[in-house]
XYZ file of C-alpha atoms in Angstrom:
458
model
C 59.662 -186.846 -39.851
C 59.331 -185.598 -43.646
C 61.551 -183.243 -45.239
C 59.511 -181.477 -47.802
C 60.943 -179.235 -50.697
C 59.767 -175.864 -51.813
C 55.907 -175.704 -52.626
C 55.081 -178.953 -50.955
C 52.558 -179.518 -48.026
C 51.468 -182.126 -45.773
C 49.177 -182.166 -43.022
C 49.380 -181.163 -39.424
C 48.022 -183.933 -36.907
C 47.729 -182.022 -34.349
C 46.940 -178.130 -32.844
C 49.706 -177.314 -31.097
C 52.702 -177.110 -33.226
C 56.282 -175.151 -32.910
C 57.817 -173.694 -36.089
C 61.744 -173.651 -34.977
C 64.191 -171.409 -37.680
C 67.963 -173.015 -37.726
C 71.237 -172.445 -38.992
C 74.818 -171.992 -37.875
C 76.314 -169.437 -36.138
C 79.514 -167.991 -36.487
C 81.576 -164.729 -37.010
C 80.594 -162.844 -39.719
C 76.898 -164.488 -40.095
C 74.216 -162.327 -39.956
C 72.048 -162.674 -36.901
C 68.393 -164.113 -37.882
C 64.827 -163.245 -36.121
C 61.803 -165.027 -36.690
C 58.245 -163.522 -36.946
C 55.264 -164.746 -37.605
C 52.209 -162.786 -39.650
C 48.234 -163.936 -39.037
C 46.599 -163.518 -42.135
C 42.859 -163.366 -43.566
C 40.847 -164.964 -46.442
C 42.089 -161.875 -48.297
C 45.606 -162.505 -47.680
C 46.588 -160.083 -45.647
C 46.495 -158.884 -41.828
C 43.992 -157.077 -39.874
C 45.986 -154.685 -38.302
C 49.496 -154.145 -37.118
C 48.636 -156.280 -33.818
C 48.640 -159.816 -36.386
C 52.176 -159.574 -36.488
C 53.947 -161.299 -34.402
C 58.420 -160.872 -33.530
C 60.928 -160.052 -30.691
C 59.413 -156.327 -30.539
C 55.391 -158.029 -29.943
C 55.941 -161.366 -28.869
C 52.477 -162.871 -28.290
C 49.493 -162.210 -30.302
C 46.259 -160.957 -28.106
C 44.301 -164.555 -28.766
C 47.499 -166.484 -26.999
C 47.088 -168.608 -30.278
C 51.208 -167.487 -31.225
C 53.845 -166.321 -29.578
C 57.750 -165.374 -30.125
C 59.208 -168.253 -28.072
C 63.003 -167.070 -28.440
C 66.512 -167.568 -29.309
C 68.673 -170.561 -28.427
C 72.248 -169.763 -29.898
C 75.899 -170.497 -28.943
C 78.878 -168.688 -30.107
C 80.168 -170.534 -33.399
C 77.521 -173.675 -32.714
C 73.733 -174.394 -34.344
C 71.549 -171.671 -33.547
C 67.587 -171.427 -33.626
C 64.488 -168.790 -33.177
C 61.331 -170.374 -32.450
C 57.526 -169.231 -32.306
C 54.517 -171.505 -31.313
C 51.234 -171.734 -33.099
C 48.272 -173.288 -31.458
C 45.400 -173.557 -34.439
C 43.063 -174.735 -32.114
C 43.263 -171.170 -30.184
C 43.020 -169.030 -33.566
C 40.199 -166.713 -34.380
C 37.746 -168.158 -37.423
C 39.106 -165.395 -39.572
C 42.619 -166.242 -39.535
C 43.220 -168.646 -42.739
C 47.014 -168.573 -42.718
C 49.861 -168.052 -40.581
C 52.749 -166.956 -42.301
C 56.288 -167.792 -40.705
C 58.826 -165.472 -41.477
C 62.163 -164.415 -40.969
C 65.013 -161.061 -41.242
C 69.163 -161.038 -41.310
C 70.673 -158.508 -39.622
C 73.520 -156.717 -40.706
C 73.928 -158.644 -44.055
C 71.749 -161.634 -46.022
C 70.350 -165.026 -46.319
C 72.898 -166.190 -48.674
C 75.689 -165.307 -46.419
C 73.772 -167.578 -43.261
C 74.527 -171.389 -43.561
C 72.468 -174.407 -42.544
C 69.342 -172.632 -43.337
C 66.114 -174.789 -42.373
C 62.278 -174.532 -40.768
C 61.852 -177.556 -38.702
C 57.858 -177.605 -37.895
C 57.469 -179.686 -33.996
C 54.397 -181.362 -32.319
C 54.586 -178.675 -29.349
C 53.670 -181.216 -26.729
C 55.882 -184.517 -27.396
C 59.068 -182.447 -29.531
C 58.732 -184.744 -32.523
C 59.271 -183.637 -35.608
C 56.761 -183.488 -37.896
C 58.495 -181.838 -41.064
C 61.535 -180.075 -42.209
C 62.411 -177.641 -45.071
C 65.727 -176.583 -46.266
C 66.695 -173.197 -47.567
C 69.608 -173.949 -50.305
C 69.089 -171.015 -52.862
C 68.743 -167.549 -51.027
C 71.219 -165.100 -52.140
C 70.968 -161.430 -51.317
C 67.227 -161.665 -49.517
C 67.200 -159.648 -46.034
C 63.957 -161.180 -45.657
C 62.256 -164.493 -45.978
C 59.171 -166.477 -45.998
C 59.852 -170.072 -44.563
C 56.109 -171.704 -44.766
C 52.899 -170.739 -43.635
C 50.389 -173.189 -41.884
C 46.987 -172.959 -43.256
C 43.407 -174.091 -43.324
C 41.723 -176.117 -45.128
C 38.573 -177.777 -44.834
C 38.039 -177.894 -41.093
C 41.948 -178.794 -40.443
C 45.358 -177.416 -41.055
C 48.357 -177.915 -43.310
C 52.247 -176.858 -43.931
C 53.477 -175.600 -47.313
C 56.821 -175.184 -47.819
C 57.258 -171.723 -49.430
C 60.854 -170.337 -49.691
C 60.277 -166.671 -51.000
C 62.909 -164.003 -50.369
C 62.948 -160.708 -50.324
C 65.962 -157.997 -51.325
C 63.820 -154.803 -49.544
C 64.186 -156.584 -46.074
C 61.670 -156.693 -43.405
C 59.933 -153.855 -44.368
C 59.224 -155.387 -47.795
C 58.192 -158.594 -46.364
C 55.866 -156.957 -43.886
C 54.280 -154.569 -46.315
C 53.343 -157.346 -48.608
C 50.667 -158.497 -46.251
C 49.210 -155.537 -45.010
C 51.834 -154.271 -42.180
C 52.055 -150.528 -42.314
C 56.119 -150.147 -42.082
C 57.527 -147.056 -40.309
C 60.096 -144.739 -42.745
C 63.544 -145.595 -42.137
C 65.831 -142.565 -42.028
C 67.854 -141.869 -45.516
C 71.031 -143.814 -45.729
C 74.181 -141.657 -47.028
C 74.807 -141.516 -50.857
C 76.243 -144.732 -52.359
C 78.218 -145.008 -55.149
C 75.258 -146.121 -58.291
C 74.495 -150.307 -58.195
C 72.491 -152.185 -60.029
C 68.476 -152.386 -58.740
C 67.633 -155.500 -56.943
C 65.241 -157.488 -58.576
C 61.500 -156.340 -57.261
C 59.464 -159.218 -54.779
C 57.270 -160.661 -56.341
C 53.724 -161.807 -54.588
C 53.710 -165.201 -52.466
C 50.927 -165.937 -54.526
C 53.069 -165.459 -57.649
C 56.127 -167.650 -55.723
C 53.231 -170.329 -55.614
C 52.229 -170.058 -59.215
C 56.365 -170.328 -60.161
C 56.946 -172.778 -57.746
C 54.131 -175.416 -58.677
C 55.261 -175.233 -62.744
C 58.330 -176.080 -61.493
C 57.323 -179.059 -59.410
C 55.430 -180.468 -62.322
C 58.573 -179.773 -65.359
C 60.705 -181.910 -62.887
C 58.559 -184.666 -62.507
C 57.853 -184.761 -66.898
C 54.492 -184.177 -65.877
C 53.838 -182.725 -69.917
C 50.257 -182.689 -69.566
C 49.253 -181.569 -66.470
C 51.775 -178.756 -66.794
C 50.545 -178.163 -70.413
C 46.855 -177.528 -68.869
C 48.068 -175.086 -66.157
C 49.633 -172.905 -68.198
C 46.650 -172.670 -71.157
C 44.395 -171.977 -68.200
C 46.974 -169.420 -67.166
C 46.547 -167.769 -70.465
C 42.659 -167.179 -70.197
C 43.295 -166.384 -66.547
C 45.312 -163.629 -67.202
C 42.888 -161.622 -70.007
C 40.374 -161.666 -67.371
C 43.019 -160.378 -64.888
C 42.559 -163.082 -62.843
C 46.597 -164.142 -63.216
C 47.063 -164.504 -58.926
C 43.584 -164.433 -57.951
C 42.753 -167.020 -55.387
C 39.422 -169.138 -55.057
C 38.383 -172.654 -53.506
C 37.578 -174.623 -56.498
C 35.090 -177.642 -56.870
C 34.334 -180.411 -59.102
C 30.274 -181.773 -58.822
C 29.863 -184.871 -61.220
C 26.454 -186.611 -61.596
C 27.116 -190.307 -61.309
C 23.453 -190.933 -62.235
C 23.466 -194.131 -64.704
C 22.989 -192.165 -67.843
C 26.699 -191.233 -67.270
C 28.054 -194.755 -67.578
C 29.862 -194.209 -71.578
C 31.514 -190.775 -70.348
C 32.877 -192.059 -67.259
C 33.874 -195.502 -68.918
C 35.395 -193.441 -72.277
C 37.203 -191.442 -69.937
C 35.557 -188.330 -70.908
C 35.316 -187.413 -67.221
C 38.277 -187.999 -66.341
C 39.514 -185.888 -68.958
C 37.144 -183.496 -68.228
C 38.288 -183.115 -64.849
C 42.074 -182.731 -65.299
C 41.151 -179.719 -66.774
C 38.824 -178.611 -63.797
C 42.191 -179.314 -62.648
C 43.885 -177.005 -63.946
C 41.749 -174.569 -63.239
C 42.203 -175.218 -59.484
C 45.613 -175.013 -59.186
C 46.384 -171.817 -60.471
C 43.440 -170.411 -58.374
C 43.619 -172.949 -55.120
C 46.456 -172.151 -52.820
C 46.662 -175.943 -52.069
C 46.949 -176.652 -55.939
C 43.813 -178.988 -55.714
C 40.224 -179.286 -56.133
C 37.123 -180.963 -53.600
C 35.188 -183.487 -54.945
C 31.414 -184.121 -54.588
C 29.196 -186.622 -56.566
C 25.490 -187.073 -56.837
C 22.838 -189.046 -58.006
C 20.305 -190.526 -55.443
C 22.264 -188.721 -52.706
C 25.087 -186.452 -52.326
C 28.774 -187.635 -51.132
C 32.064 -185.814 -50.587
C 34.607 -187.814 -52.624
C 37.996 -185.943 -51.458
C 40.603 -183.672 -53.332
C 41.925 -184.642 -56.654
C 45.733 -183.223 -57.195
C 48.368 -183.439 -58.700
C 50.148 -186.528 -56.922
C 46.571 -188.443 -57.688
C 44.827 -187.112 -60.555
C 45.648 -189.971 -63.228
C 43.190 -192.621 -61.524
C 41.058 -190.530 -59.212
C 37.629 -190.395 -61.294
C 38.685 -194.680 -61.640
C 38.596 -194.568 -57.939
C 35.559 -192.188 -57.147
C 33.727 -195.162 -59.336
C 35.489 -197.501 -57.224
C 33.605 -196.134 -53.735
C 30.395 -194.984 -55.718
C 27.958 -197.022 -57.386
C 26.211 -194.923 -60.324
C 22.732 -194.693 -59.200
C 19.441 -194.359 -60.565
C 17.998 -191.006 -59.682
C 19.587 -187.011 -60.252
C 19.016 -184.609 -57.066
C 20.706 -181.405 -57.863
C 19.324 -180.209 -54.676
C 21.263 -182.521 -52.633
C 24.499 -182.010 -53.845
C 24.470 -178.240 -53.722
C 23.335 -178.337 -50.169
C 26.229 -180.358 -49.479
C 28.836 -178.095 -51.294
C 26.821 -175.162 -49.085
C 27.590 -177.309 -45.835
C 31.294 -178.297 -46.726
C 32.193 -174.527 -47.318
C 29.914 -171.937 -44.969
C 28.836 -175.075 -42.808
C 25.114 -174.974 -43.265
C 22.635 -175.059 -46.186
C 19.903 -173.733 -44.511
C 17.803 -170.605 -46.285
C 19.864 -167.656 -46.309
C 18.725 -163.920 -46.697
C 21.909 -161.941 -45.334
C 25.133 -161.741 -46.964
C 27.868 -163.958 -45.617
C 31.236 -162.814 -46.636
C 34.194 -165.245 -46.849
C 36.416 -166.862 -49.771
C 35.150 -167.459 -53.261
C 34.457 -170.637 -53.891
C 34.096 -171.564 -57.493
C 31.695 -174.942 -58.171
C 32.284 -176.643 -61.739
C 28.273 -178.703 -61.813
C 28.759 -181.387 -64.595
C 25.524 -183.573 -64.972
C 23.767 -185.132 -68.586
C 20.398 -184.846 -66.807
C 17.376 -183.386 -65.300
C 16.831 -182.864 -61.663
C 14.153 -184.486 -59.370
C 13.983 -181.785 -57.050
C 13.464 -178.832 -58.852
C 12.024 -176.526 -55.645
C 15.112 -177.751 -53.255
C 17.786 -176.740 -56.320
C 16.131 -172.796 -57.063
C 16.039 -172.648 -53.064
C 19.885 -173.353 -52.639
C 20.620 -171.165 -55.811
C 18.630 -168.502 -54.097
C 20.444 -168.789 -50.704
C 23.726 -169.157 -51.808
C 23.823 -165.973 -53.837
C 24.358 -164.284 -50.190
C 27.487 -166.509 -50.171
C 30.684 -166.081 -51.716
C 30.049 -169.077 -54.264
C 29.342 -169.247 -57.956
C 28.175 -172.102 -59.387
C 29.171 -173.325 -63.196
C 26.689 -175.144 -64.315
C 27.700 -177.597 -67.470
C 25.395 -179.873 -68.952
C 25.847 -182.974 -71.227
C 23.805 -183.394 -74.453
C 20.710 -181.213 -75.986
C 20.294 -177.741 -75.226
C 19.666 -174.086 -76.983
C 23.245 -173.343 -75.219
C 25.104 -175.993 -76.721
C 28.547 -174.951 -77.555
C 28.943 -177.690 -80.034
C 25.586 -178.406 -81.154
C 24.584 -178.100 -85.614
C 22.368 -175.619 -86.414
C 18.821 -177.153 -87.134
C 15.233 -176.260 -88.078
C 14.446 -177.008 -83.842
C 17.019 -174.863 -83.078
C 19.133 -177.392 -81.437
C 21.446 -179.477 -82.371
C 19.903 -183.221 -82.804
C 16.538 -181.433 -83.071
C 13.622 -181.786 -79.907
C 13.228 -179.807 -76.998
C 16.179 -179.057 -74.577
C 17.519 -181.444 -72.163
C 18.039 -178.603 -69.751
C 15.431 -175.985 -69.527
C 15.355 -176.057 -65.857
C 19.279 -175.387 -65.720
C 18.929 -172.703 -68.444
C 16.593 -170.818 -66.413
C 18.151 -171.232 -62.779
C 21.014 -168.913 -65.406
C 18.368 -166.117 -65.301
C 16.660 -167.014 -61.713
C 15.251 -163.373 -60.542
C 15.377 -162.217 -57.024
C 19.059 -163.276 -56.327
C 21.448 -161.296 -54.203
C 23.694 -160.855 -57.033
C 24.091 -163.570 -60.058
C 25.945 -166.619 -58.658
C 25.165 -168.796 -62.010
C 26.435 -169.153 -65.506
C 25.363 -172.294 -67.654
C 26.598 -173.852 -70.960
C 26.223 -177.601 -72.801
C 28.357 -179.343 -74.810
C 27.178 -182.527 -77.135
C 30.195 -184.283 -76.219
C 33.437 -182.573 -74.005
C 35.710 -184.170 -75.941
C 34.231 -181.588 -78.491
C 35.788 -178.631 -76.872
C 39.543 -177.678 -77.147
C 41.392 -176.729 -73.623
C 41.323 -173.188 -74.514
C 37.911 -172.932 -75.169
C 36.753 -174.644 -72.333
C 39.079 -172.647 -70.039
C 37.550 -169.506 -71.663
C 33.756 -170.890 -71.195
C 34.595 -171.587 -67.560
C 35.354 -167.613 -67.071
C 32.600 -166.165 -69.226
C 30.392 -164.926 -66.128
C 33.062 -165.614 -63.077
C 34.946 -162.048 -63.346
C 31.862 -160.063 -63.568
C 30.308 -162.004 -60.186
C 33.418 -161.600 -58.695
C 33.807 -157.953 -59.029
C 29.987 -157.348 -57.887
C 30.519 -159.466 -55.029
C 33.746 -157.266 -54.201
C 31.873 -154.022 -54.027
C 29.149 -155.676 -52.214
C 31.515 -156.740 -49.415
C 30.742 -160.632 -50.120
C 34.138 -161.321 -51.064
C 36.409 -160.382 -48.991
């Protein structure tokens, strides 16, 4: 068993799970029913029917159901629904568990906690305790989720004053008008609910000022800053890291350029990734998935990437973009319809030129039908290089670019929509965190919005 605080998440071993609501009963305490909502990539529910409480018990897939009240008079008291992933449509992403007082608040109910259960042997798999509600009539315990072919817990804690109705309405629930209550004497507003994804943004800068993580918390919050001029502030995104471990990359990875490179890539992810972390692939020869970096493993994670992955000798672009492709929509073969889903954002670092030129436009090509955009960020000479002097060639260093072939694939014709932005830096040490963060959104709003109105993003 694990008891987890708020924002926290672990992983859920198994499919069938029960999320059980306690506290303790007593005169005076209001009464507490649990509901559960079934959510899409987009956040929010299909219909009315992907909510589930006392009033619609079970869901039409079977997948959850309101499983009930066990309560005595004065004694521990619980409310219980069961989740089986393994039975949930392919759209549903999240299921949110959720909870209402009756006849008063969640301050005023004691021994407030979510205890999540393997639904077959009753063990416990995690527990989270609800110490700071106040005047909330409604509250968001957790939510399990997916992620990358399994599912997880986070620990979310968000109240709300406007009740159920509030709660319900956040995520899509069209709410019935309740009849006008009688004239009150005037009080002071309740503070409004904010978004869960908001609660998430709050919740994770807290995590990191109590453990004196400085920097990483330092990096969120200048990302946060060129987030929110694009008005991207609570957008959400699956974000990727693809480094070239080709041999030519031996003095950035062993200066620690990459590594510094990538805690802000970082960054980046966890104001946009609802699991505050980022995938990582490498390539050079081949292609290999290399994990998640977060924030509980971030300080050695490019040190142990180099620790399972030789740098090799050759650069196949190709390769690791069909294994991105794979990871995320589950196939790279050629696509020609659109495919809708979650953005996924895809930071490409390399210092090199591909060997499979043909294989790389094809996936560029195919994946513009996707919800993906790919950042493309080369190392050393180029006509885009950010930090490159002026010269008579027109690049910095002088000679041809390094990176014609990447240039182009910026400008490829005959795309869906334009899935590609690409810049080079001499050296990434070069660029400040706020410049960087505002490179990385140059072209990302403007894809996103086209790939809203063209129903790719959902």
């Amino acid at each position: 068993m694990t008891t987890i605080s708020k924002g926290a998440n672990v992983p859920l071993p198994g499919t069938r799970v029960s999320a059980v609501l306690g506290w303790q009963a007593g005169p005076g305490v209001p009464d507490v029913d649990a509901s559960a909502l079934l959510l899409t990539a987009d956040g929010r529910v299909r219909s009315d029917a992907d909510f589930v409480f006392y009033n619609q018990p079970q869901h039409a897939s079977g997948a959850v159901r309101h499983a009930g009240k066990q309560a005595g008079p004065g004694g521990p008291a619980t409310d219980s629904l069961s989740v089986d992933t393994g039975v949930l449509e392919p759209v549903v992403e999240r299921v949110v568990i959720g909870a209402s007082a009756d006849r008063g608040s969640f301050g005023s109910v004691p021994g407030l906690h979510l205890r999540v259960l393997d639904a077959d042997s009753g063990a416990e798999l995690v527990r989270f305790d609800i110490s700071d509600a106040s005047t909330e009539t409604a509250f968001v315990f957790g939510e399990l989720y997916r992620r990358g072919g399994a599912w997880k817990f986070r620990a979310v804690g968000q109240g709300y004053a406007s009740g159920l109705a509030g709660l319900a309405s956040d995520f899509g629930i069209s709410v019935d008008d309740e009849p006008a209550p009688p004239p009150v004497a005037p009080a002071a507003a309740p503070a409004p609910a904010i978004s869960l994804k908001k609660q998430q943004l709050v919740n994770l800068e807290k995590k990191l000022e109590q453990r004196g993580d400085r920097k990483l918390l330092d990096l969120t919050k200048r990302a946060a800053v060129s987030l929110e001029k694009k008005g991207l502030g609570e957008h959400t995104a699956r974000v990727a890291i693809c480094l070239d471990i080709s041999g030519s990359m031996h003095r950035l990875y062993s200066g620690g350029k990459i590594q510094a490179l990538a805690e802000r890539v970082l960054a980046l992810g966890m104001r946009f990734d609802d699991d505050a972390s980022i995938d990582c692939f490498v390539f050079g020869e081949g292609a290999y998935e290399a994990g998640s970096m977060s924030p509980d493993n971030y300080s050695a994670y490019v040190r142990e990437i180099l620790a399972s992955h030789r740098l090799e000798a050759g650069t196949y672009y190709g390769k690791a973009m069909g294994a991105i492709r794979r990871h995320y929509f589950g196939s790279d073969a050629p696509r020609t319809s659109p495919a809708p889903g979650v953005p996924v954002y895809v930071m490409f670092i390399t210092d090199g030129a591909t060997f499979d030129e043909d294989v790389t436009r094809s996936h560029v090509m195919s994946s513009s039908y996707e919800p993906l955009f790919w950042q493309f960020m080369a190392i050393g000479r180029s006509s885009k290089s950010i930090d490159a002097k002026p010269s008579r060639f027109g690049l910095g260093g002088g000679g041809r670019s390094e990176f014609a072939f990447l240039e182009g694939l910026d400008d490829m014709s005959g795309r869906f929509l334009d899935n590609a932005d690409f810049f080079a830096v001499e050296d990434p040490a070069n660029i400040s965190d706020d410049a960087l963060f505002d490179l990385l959104m140059t072209e990302y709003p403007e894809w996103l919005k086209q790939a809203r109105q063209r129903g790719l993003v959902r």
